[in-house]
Amino acid sequence: MTAEARMDPACPMAAFPFHVGGKWTGMVVVALLDGPRRFGELRQTLGIRSAKVLTETLRDMMCDGLVTRTDHQANPPHVTYELTDLGRSLLPVIDAMREWSDQRLAELLAHRQAHPATESGAAPTPTSPQR
Amino acid sequence: MTAEARMDPACPMAAFPFHVGGKWTGMVVVALLDGPRRFGELRQTLGIRSAKVLTETLRDMMCDGLVTRTDHQANPPHVTYELTDLGRSLLPVIDAMREWSDQRLAELLAHRQAHPATESGAAPTPTSPQR
DNA sequence: CGGCATCCTATGAGATACTG
DNA sequence: CAGTATCTCATAGGATGCCG
């Protein structure tokens, strides 16, 4: 298969969670690999200042069946998030990404740095966390 | 490792091309797997109406050393794009994504459909190519 | 044919501030 | 503590139209 015919929107590449799910989805999966985490823990781990972003990410992921939410009825509130089996099934993909990054990311970044790219904002340099 | 400490922006997940590179990067790689393609070919294959988007994607990818551009000095213009070794090295990752999609994507989509998600626009259903 | 130059718009990401 | 409610802002994505 590959690129013979026209690539329709049903193509896996178009639907894959890391693109569909927003910027933080992948990191949340990684953060939850060790086991359940609380909302605040996640927030700190991921370095998210705004709660809203995390809330949205988690809601989307719940909607997609990637994580489950457990509300330990307590006061003060205590809520934990945990990977579902489906969520954990993403691990091989993440590992593939990690391995690639280990071996090749430097090369890509070097290329990028060397290029004027005709333009200033080709893509935000990941090493400089602006915003 | 995994999620012990704070996850800094240098984390591979944050820099991985499929998130950094924009929506079409992955598909372009797939489209180029078989060999060099012309600009118009890519455009058709990917189903991109706007040339600008493809131009930008390709420029970014060149900048990152993922593809090379060959201008066959001809009239009318004839330009081909080709995967570099670095670009081709993404194949394992893509395959991992594909495999995951084959096995689990349906599950995710089913989950999503079943959920009200509190909101309308959780994420654009990949099966309905709007726009 | 390839690809700029423009312009437009939806929306993702984030900052605050407030509530149960 | 774990959210919700607003608001702002940048920008990715796309539609046209023109040029070499």
mmCIF file of N, CA, C and O (backbone and C1' of nucleotides) in Angstrom, chain A residues 131, chain B residues 23 52 119-124 130-131, chain C residues 7-13, chain D residues 8-15:
data_model
loop_
_atom_site.group_PDB
_atom_site.id
_atom_site.type_symbol
_atom_site.label_atom_id
_atom_site.label_comp_id
_atom_site.label_asym_id
_atom_site.label_seq_id
_atom_site.Cartn_x
_atom_site.Cartn_y
_atom_site.Cartn_z
ATOM 1 N N ARG A 131 6.495 30.866 25.139
ATOM 2 C CA ARG A 131 5.097 31.004 25.517
ATOM 3 C C ARG A 131 4.954 31.226 26.987
ATOM 4 O O ARG A 131 4.858 30.288 27.722
ATOM 5 N N LYS B 23 0.643 18.926 11.015
ATOM 6 C CA LYS B 23 -0.318 17.896 10.686
ATOM 7 C C LYS B 23 0.090 16.970 9.543
ATOM 8 O O LYS B 23 -0.234 15.789 9.552
ATOM 9 N N LYS B 52 -0.084 26.245 -0.304
ATOM 10 C CA LYS B 52 0.720 26.876 0.724
ATOM 11 C C LYS B 52 1.083 25.904 1.839
ATOM 12 O O LYS B 52 2.229 25.835 2.282
ATOM 13 N N GLU B 119 -19.076 17.974 25.956
ATOM 14 C CA GLU B 119 -18.893 19.073 25.004
ATOM 15 C C GLU B 119 -19.016 18.537 23.590
ATOM 16 O O GLU B 119 -18.912 17.340 23.347
ATOM 17 N N SER B 120 -19.212 19.438 22.655
ATOM 18 C CA SER B 120 -19.422 19.006 21.276
ATOM 19 C C SER B 120 -18.111 18.666 20.576
ATOM 20 O O SER B 120 -17.933 17.582 20.058
ATOM 21 N N GLY B 121 -17.203 19.609 20.605
ATOM 22 C CA GLY B 121 -16.006 19.443 19.795
ATOM 23 C C GLY B 121 -14.828 18.859 20.542
ATOM 24 O O GLY B 121 -13.807 19.506 20.693
ATOM 25 N N ALA B 122 -14.946 17.643 20.995
ATOM 26 C CA ALA B 122 -13.846 17.021 21.702
ATOM 27 C C ALA B 122 -12.628 16.950 20.790
ATOM 28 O O ALA B 122 -11.571 17.439 21.101
ATOM 29 N N ALA B 123 -12.838 16.359 19.649
ATOM 30 C CA ALA B 123 -11.819 16.294 18.621
ATOM 31 C C ALA B 123 -12.518 15.912 17.334
ATOM 32 O O ALA B 123 -13.418 15.082 17.342
ATOM 33 N N PRO B 124 -12.105 16.532 16.268
ATOM 34 C CA PRO B 124 -12.759 16.277 14.995
ATOM 35 C C PRO B 124 -12.720 14.802 14.647
ATOM 36 O O PRO B 124 -11.649 14.212 14.616
ATOM 37 N N GLN B 130 -14.180 17.197 7.452
ATOM 38 C CA GLN B 130 -14.763 18.515 7.295
ATOM 39 C C GLN B 130 -13.746 19.462 6.694
ATOM 40 O O GLN B 130 -12.560 19.203 6.708
ATOM 41 N N ARG B 131 -14.172 20.553 6.225
ATOM 42 C CA ARG B 131 -13.306 21.525 5.577
ATOM 43 C C ARG B 131 -12.823 21.068 4.237
ATOM 44 O O ARG B 131 -11.757 20.551 4.107
ATOM 45 P P DC C 7 -2.920 41.881 2.791
ATOM 46 O "O5'" DC C 7 -4.199 41.041 3.213
ATOM 47 C "C5'" DC C 7 -5.139 40.614 2.210
ATOM 48 C "C4'" DC C 7 -6.020 39.512 2.773
ATOM 49 C "C3'" DC C 7 -6.465 39.735 4.223
ATOM 50 O "O3'" DC C 7 -7.882 39.853 4.256
ATOM 51 C "C1'" DC C 7 -5.730 37.500 3.849
ATOM 52 P P DC C 8 -8.605 40.093 5.666
ATOM 53 O "O5'" DC C 8 -9.085 38.612 5.977
ATOM 54 C "C5'" DC C 8 -9.653 37.815 4.948
ATOM 55 C "C4'" DC C 8 -10.176 36.520 5.542
ATOM 56 C "C3'" DC C 8 -10.732 36.683 6.961
ATOM 57 O "O3'" DC C 8 -11.970 35.993 7.053
ATOM 58 C "C1'" DC C 8 -8.996 35.059 6.934
ATOM 59 P P DT C 9 -12.860 36.153 8.340
ATOM 60 O "O5'" DT C 9 -12.665 34.755 9.047
ATOM 61 C "C5'" DT C 9 -12.710 33.547 8.277
ATOM 62 C "C4'" DT C 9 -12.331 32.378 9.168
ATOM 63 C "C3'" DT C 9 -12.875 32.490 10.597
ATOM 64 O "O3'" DT C 9 -13.474 31.271 10.946
ATOM 65 C "C1'" DT C 9 -10.539 32.119 10.631
ATOM 66 P P DA C 10 -14.430 31.099 12.093
ATOM 67 O "O5'" DA C 10 -14.000 29.655 12.632
ATOM 68 C "C5'" DA C 10 -13.529 28.678 11.697
ATOM 69 C "C4'" DA C 10 -12.571 27.713 12.397
ATOM 70 C "C3'" DA C 10 -13.044 27.277 13.784
ATOM 71 O "O3'" DA C 10 -12.736 25.901 13.943
ATOM 72 C "C1'" DA C 10 -10.947 28.386 13.962
ATOM 73 P P DT C 11 -13.127 25.150 15.254
ATOM 74 O "O5'" DT C 11 -11.774 25.159 16.092
ATOM 75 C "C5'" DT C 11 -10.548 24.871 15.441
ATOM 76 C "C4'" DT C 11 -9.401 25.031 16.408
ATOM 77 C "C3'" DT C 11 -9.787 24.734 17.865
ATOM 78 O "O3'" DT C 11 -8.687 24.114 18.492
ATOM 79 C "C1'" DT C 11 -8.824 26.833 17.742
ATOM 80 P P DG C 12 -8.747 22.696 19.086
ATOM 81 O "O5'" DG C 12 -7.262 22.479 19.627
ATOM 82 C "C5'" DG C 12 -6.191 22.614 18.713
ATOM 83 C "C4'" DG C 12 -5.039 23.363 19.357
ATOM 84 C "C3'" DG C 12 -4.717 22.909 20.774
ATOM 85 O "O3'" DG C 12 -3.310 22.821 20.901
ATOM 86 C "C1'" DG C 12 -5.173 25.237 20.779
ATOM 87 P P DA C 13 -2.701 22.141 22.143
ATOM 88 O "O5'" DA C 13 -2.258 23.385 23.026
ATOM 89 C "C5'" DA C 13 -1.374 24.337 22.442
ATOM 90 C "C4'" DA C 13 -1.158 25.507 23.375
ATOM 91 C "C3'" DA C 13 -0.997 25.126 24.842
ATOM 92 O "O3'" DA C 13 0.203 25.726 25.317
ATOM 93 C "C1'" DA C 13 -2.566 26.865 24.598
ATOM 94 P P DT D 8 -10.515 39.779 26.269
ATOM 95 O "O5'" DT D 8 -9.029 39.229 26.100
ATOM 96 C "C5'" DT D 8 -8.118 39.260 27.193
ATOM 97 C "C4'" DT D 8 -6.778 38.663 26.763
ATOM 98 C "C3'" DT D 8 -6.328 39.099 25.374
ATOM 99 O "O3'" DT D 8 -4.987 39.554 25.450
ATOM 100 C "C1'" DT D 8 -6.331 36.724 25.531
ATOM 101 P P DC D 9 -4.288 40.327 24.250
ATOM 102 O "O5'" DC D 9 -3.428 39.155 23.573
ATOM 103 C "C5'" DC D 9 -2.739 38.195 24.383
ATOM 104 C "C4'" DC D 9 -2.193 37.097 23.491
ATOM 105 C "C3'" DC D 9 -1.878 37.572 22.080
ATOM 106 O "O3'" DC D 9 -0.501 37.371 21.862
ATOM 107 C "C1'" DC D 9 -3.136 35.539 22.059
ATOM 108 P P DA D 10 0.136 37.799 20.467
ATOM 109 O "O5'" DA D 10 0.568 36.355 19.930
ATOM 110 C "C5'" DA D 10 1.086 35.396 20.857
ATOM 111 C "C4'" DA D 10 1.143 34.034 20.212
ATOM 112 C "C3'" DA D 10 1.767 34.044 18.821
ATOM 113 O "O3'" DA D 10 2.613 32.924 18.692
ATOM 114 C "C1'" DA D 10 -0.469 33.219 18.702
ATOM 115 P P DT D 11 3.491 32.768 17.363
ATOM 116 O "O5'" DT D 11 2.653 31.676 16.556
ATOM 117 C "C5'" DT D 11 2.118 30.574 17.252
ATOM 118 C "C4'" DT D 11 1.225 29.756 16.335
ATOM 119 C "C3'" DT D 11 1.661 29.780 14.855
ATOM 120 O "O3'" DT D 11 1.443 28.518 14.304
ATOM 121 C "C1'" DT D 11 -0.558 30.407 15.006
ATOM 122 P P DA D 12 2.622 27.559 13.879
ATOM 123 O "O5'" DA D 12 1.882 26.235 13.358
ATOM 124 C "C5'" DA D 12 1.062 25.514 14.246
ATOM 125 C "C4'" DA D 12 -0.259 25.162 13.597
ATOM 126 C "C3'" DA D 12 -0.120 24.574 12.197
ATOM 127 O "O3'" DA D 12 -0.947 23.428 12.108
ATOM 128 C "C1'" DA D 12 -1.614 26.409 12.136
ATOM 129 P P DG D 13 -0.939 22.490 10.894
ATOM 130 O "O5'" DG D 13 -2.155 23.000 10.007
ATOM 131 C "C5'" DG D 13 -3.460 22.928 10.564
ATOM 132 C "C4'" DG D 13 -4.449 23.640 9.685
ATOM 133 C "C3'" DG D 13 -4.376 23.215 8.212
ATOM 134 O "O3'" DG D 13 -5.638 22.684 7.857
ATOM 135 C "C1'" DG D 13 -4.485 25.574 8.426
ATOM 136 P P DG D 14 -5.791 22.010 6.425
ATOM 137 O "O5'" DG D 14 -6.340 23.202 5.528
ATOM 138 C "C5'" DG D 14 -7.602 23.765 5.849
ATOM 139 C "C4'" DG D 14 -7.780 25.075 5.136
ATOM 140 C "C3'" DG D 14 -7.701 25.007 3.602
ATOM 141 O "O3'" DG D 14 -8.983 25.302 3.078
ATOM 142 C "C1'" DG D 14 -6.642 26.926 4.481
ATOM 143 P P DA D 15 -9.267 24.972 1.537
ATOM 144 O "O5'" DA D 15 -9.729 26.400 0.983
ATOM 145 C "C5'" DA D 15 -10.338 27.338 1.860
ATOM 146 C "C4'" DA D 15 -10.510 28.688 1.172
ATOM 147 C "C3'" DA D 15 -10.569 28.623 -0.357
ATOM 148 O "O3'" DA D 15 -11.397 29.680 -0.836
ATOM 149 C "C1'" DA D 15 -8.676 29.860 0.304
#
